[in-house]
Coordinates of C-alpha atoms in Angstrom, one line a residue:
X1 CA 0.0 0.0 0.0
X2 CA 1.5 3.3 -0.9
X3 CA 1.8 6.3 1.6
X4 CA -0.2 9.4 1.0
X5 CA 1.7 11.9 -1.2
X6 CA 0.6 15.0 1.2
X7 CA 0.7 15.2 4.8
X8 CA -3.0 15.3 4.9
X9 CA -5.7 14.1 2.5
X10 CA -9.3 15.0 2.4
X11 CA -12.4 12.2 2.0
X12 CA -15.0 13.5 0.4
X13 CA -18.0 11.6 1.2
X14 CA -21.6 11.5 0.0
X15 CA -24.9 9.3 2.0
X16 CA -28.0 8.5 0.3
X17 CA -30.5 7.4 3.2
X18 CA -32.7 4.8 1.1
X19 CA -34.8 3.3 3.9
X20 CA -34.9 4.6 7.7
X21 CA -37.3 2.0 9.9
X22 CA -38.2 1.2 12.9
X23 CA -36.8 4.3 15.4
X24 CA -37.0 2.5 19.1
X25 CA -37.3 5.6 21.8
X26 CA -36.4 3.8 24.7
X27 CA -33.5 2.1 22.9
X28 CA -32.2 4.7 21.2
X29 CA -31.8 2.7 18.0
X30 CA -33.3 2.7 14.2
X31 CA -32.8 0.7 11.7
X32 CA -31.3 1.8 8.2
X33 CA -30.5 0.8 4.8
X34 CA -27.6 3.3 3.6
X35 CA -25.8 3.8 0.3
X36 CA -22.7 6.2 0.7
X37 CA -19.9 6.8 -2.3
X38 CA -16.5 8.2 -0.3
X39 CA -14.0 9.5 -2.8
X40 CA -10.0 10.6 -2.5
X41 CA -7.5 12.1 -4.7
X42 CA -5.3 9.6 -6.7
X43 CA -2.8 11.1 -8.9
X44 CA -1.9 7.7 -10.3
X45 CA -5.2 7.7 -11.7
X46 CA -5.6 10.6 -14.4
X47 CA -4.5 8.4 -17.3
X48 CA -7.4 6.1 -16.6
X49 CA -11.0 5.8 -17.7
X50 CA -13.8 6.7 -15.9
X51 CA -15.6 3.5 -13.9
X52 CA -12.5 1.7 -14.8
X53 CA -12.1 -1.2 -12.4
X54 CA -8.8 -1.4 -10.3
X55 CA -7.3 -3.2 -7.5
X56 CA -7.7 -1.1 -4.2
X57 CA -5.3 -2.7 -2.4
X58 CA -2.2 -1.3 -4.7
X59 CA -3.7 2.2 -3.1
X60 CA -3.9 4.5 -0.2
X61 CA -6.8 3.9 1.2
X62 CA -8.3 5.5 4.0
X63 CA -10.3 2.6 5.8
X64 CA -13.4 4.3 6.2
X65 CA -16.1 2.5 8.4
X66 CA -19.7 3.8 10.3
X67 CA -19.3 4.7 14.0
X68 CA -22.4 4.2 15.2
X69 CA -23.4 0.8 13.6
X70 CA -24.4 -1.6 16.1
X71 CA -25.2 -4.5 14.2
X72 CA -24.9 -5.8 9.8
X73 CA -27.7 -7.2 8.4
X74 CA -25.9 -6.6 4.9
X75 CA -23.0 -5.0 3.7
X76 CA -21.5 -4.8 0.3
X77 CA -18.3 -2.8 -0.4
X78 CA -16.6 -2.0 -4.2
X79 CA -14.0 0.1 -5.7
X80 CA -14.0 2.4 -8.8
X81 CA -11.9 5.3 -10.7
X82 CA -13.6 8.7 -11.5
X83 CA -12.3 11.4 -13.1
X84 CA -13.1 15.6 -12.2
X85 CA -12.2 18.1 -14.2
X86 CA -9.2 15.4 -15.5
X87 CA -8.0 14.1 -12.3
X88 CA -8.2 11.3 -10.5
X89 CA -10.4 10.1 -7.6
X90 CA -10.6 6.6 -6.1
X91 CA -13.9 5.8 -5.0
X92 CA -15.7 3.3 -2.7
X93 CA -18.9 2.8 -2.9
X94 CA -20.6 0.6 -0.2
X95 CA -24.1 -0.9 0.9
X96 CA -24.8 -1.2 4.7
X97 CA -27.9 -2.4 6.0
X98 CA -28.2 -2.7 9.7
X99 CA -29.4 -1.1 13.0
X100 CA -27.4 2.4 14.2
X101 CA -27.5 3.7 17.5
X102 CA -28.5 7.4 18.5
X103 CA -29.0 9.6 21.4
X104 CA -32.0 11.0 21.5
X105 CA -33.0 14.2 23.1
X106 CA -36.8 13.7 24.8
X107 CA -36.9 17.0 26.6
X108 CA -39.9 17.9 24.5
X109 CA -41.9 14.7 24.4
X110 CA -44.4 14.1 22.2
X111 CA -43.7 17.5 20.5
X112 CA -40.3 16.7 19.6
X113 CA -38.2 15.8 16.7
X114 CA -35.0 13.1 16.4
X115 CA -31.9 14.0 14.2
X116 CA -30.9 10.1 12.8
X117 CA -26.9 10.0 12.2
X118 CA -24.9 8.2 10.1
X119 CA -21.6 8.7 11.8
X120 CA -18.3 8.3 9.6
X121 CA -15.0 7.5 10.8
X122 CA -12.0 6.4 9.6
X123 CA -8.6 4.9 11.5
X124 CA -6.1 7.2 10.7
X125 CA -5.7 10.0 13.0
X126 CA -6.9 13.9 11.9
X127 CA -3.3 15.1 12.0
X128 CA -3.6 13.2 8.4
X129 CA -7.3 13.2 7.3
X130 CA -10.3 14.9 7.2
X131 CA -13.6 14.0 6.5
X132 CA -16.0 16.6 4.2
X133 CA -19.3 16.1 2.6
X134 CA -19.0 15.4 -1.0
X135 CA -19.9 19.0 -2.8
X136 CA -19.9 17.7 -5.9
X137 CA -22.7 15.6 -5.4
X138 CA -24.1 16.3 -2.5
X139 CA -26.3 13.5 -0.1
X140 CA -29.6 12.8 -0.9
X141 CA -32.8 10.9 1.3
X142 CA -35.8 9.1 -0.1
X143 CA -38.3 10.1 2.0
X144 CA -41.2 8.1 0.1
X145 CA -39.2 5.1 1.4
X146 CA -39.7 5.6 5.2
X147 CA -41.8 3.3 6.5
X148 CA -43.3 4.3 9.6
X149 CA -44.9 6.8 8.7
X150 CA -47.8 7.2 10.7
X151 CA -45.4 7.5 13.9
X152 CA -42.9 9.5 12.5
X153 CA -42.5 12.3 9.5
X154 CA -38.9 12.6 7.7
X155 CA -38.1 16.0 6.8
X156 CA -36.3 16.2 2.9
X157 CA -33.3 17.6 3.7
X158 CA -29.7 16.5 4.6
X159 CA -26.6 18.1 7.1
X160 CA -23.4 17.2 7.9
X161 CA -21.2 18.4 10.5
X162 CA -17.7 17.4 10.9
X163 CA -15.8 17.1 14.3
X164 CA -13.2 14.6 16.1
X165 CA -13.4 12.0 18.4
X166 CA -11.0 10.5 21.0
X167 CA -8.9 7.4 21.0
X168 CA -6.5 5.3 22.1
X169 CA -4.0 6.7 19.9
X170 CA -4.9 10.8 19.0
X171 CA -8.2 11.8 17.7
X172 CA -9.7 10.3 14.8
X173 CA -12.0 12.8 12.1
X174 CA -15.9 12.3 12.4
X175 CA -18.2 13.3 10.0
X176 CA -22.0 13.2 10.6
X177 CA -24.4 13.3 8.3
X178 CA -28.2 13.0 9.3
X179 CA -31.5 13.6 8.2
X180 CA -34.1 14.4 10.9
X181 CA -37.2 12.7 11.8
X182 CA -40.4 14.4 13.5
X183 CA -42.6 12.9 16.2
X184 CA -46.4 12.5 15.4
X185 CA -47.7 14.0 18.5
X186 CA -51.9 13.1 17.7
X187 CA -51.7 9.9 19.5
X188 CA -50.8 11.6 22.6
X189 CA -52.6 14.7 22.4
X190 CA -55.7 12.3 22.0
X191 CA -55.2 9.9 24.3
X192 CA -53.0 11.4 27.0
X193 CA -53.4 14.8 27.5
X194 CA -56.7 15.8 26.7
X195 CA -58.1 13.0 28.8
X196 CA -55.5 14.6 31.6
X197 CA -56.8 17.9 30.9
X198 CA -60.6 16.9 31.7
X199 CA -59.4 15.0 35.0
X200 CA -57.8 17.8 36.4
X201 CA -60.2 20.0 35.6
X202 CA -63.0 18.2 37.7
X203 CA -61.5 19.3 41.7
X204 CA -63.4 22.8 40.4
X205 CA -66.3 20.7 41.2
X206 CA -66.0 20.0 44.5
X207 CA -66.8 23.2 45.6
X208 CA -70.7 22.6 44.5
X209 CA -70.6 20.7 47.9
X210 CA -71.3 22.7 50.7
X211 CA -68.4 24.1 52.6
X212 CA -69.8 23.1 55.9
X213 CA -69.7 19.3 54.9
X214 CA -65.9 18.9 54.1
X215 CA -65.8 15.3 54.5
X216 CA -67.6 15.0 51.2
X217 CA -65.6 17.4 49.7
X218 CA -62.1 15.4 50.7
X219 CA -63.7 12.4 49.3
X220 CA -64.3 13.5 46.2
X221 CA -60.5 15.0 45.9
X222 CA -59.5 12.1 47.1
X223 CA -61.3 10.3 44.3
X224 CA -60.0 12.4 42.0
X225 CA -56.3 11.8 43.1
X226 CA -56.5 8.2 42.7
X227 CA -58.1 8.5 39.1
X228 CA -55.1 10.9 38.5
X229 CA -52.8 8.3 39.6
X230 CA -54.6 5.1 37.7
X231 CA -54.4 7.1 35.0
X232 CA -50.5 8.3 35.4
X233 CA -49.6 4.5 35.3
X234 CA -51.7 3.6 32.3
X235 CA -49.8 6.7 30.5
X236 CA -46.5 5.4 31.8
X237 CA -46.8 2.9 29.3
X238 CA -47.0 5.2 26.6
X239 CA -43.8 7.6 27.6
X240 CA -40.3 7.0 27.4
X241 CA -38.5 6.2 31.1
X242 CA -35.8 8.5 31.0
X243 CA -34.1 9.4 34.2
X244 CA -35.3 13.2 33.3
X245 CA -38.6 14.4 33.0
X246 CA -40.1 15.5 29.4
X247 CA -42.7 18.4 28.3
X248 CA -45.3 15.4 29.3
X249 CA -44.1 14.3 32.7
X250 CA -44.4 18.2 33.3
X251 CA -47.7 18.5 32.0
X252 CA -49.1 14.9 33.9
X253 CA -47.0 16.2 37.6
X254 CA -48.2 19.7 37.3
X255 CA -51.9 18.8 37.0
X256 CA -52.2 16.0 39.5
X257 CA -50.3 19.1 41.9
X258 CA -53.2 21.2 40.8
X259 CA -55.8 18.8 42.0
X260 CA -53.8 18.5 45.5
X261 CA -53.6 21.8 45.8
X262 CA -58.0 21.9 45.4
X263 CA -58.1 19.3 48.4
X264 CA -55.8 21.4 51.2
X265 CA -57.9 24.5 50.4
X266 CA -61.1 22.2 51.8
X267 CA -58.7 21.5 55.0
X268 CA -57.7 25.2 55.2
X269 CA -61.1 26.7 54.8
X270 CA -62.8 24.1 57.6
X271 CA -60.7 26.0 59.8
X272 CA -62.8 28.9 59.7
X273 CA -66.3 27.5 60.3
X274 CA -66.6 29.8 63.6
X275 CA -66.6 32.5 61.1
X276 CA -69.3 32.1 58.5
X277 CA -69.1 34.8 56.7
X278 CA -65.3 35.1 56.3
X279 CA -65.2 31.4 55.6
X280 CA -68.1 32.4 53.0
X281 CA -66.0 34.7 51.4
X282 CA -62.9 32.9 51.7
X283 CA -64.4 29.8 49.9
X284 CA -65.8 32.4 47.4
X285 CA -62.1 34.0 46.1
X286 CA -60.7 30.1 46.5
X287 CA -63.2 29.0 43.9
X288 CA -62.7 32.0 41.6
X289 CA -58.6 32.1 41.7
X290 CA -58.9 27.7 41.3
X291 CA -60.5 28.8 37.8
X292 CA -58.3 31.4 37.3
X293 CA -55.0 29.0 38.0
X294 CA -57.0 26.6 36.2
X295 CA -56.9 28.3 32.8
X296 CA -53.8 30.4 33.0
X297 CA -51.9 27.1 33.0
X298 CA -53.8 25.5 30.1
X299 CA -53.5 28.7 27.6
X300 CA -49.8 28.4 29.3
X301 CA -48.9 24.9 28.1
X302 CA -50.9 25.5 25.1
X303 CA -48.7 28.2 23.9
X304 CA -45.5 27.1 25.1
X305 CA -46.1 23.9 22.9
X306 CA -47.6 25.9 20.0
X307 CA -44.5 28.3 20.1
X308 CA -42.2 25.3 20.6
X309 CA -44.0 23.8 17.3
X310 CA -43.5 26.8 15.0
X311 CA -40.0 27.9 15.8
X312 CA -39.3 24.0 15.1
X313 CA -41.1 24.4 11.9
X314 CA -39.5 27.1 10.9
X315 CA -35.9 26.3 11.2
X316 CA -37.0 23.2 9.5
X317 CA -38.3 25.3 6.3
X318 CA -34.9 27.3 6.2
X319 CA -32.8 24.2 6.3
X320 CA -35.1 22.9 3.8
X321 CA -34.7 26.1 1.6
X322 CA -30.8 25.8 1.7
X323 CA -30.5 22.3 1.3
X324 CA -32.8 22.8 -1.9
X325 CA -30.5 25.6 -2.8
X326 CA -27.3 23.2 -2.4
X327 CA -28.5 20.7 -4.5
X328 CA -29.7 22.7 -7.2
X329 CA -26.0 24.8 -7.2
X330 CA -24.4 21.4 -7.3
X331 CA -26.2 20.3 -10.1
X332 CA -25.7 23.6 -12.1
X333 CA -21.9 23.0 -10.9
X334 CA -22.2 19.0 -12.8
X335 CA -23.5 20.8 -16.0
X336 CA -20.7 23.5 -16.5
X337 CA -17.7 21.5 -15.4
X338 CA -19.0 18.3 -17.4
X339 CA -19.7 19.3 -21.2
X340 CA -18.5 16.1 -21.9
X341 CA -21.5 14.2 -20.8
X342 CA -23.9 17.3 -22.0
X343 CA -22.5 17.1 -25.4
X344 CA -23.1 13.5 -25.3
X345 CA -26.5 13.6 -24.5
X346 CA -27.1 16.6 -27.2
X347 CA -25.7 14.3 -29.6
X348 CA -28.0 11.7 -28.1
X349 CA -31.3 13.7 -29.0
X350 CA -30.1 14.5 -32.6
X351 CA -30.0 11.1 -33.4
X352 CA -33.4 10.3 -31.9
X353 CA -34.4 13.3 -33.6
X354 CA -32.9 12.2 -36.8
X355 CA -34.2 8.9 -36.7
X356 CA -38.0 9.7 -36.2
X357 CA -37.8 12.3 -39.3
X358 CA -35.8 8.8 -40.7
X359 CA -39.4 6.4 -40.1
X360 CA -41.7 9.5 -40.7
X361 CA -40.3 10.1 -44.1
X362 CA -40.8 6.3 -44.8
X363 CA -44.1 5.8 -43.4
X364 CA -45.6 8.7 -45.7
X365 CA -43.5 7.3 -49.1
X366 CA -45.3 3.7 -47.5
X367 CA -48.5 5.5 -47.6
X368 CA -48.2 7.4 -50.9
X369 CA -47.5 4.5 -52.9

């Protein structure tokens, strides 16, 4: 194998995510089937033809593998020449089909969205290589081929971002590139917090009961609380455990608090029963601030949520916009600095031009005679 002619060499690589499946939360896995061409300078190579086939191992090569794959269900690895502008680049195009880890941020469960990595790596240290997206052709994601798509909605765009990572030996060069994948939020919204939302709600009844029959009113708190808390462990099933606690576990806490909060005012205010007309009163502002509370938190958690959702959006849109923007500069790039293949394909159309005047001529001399 021959040593690299400069003291550093750049990879460029490019991804094309054909299938993302099966995203586990709790696991912190998905499963992916990913194409990804990773090219390098070769001046030996000039003098060749394009697609030419060669034998890798009489080259540099930088050993490039996936970080973050955790296990192969296939993998299929080949080697080819391909020529820029009229120099060389040795190219290896490989298949890997597996499952990939990824840490995933649940801070803003359900209303959040996951950023799914394919990590780059290679085994030389970054003192002599550096990993780059491919600009030339830049990565690419199908997102019709995304199966689970009534849990989860791909977003059609691609980044990368390069950094380094530790070892035994140095620091070896990382490049990421992801797409991003956001959470359908209906199933909870239905089935979680709406339902939580009419639960807690229901402590504003107890203060139909007469004030001077507390032990009623405690009951039906108490009631309450337990159908909080049957309810909290049915949920349970439905969230992530995460030794944190998400815009959910927030939501679920906070109202349970609020119904606790309804059943101490009924303790507090028995207090007073000497005093009927301050306890009167008393009872009175308790029931109007409990509404008050009541629905300054709701519009609260509604508009935290809705803000969270369309600055999300939004940033989505502009990395849309640019990532549009790349690919349509990279392909404007292909058609200047290739004539070659444009000339060939306008060559191409005169013939099939050519040829259908060719058996449109004949069919009307056919016809004629």
């Amino acid at each position: 194998m021959d040593a690299p002619d400069s003291p550093k060499k750049t990879v460029y690589i490019r991804a094309v995510f054909i299938r993302l499946d099966n995203v586990e939360t709790l696991k912190e896995t998905f499963d992916g089937d990913v194409y990804f061409r990773a090219r390098w300078r070769e001046p030996k190579l000039d003098n060749l033809k394009e697609n030419h086939t060669v034998d890798h191992r009489n080259f540099w090569n930088p050993g490039i593998q996936i970080r973050n794959k955790v296990s192969e269900k296939f993998s299929k690895t080949w080697y080819e020449v391909l020529t820029i502008n009229g120099e060389g680049y040795l190219v290896q195009k490989s298949r890997q089909r597996g499952t990939f880890t990824e840490r995933l941020e649940l801070h803003d469960f359900p209303f959040d969205a996951q950023p799914l990595n394919i990590c780059f790596t290679s085994s030389l240290p970054s003192t002599d290589l550096e990993l780059v997206e491919d600009g030339v052709k830049p990565s690419e994601i199908g997102v019709s081929c995304y199966i689970h798509a009534q849990e989860w909605d791909l977003e059609p765009y691609i980044e990368s971002e390069t950094t380094i990572a530790a070892t035994e030996e140095g620091y070896s060069p990382i490049l990421n590139i992801r797409g991003l994948a956001s959470r359908k939020y209906s199933f909870f919204l239905w089935n979680i917090i709406i339902i939580m939302t009419l639960i807690s709600s229901l402590p504003i009844t107890t203060f139909a009961i007469n004030r001077n029959n507390p032990q009623r009113r405690l009951l039906l708190g108490f009631i309450l609380a337990l159908t909080g808390v049957a309810f909290r462990f049915m949920a349970n099933q439905s969230i992530p455990k995460i030794p944190y606690q998400t815009l959910l576990d927030r939501y679920l806490l906070i109202s349970m608090l609020f119904n606790y909060l309804v059943c101490i005012w009924h303790i507090i205010v028995s207090r007073f029963e000497d005093d009927r007309d301050s306890q009167s009163s008393m009872d009175l502002y308790a029931f109007i601030a409990t509404i008050i509370i009541y629905v300054a938190y709701q519009l609260s958690f509604l508009i935290i949520v809705t803000i969270k959702i369309l600055l999300r959006r939004r940033k989505i849109r502009e990395k849309v916009e640019a990532y549009q923007t790349s690919l349509q500069s990279a392909n404007e790039a292909v058609q200047v600095t290739n004539p070659i293949k444009a000339n060939k394909l306008q060559k191409r159309q005169t013939v099939a031009k050519f040829s259908h005047l060719i058996l449109k001529s004949s069919y009307e001399k056919e016809k004629a005679e």
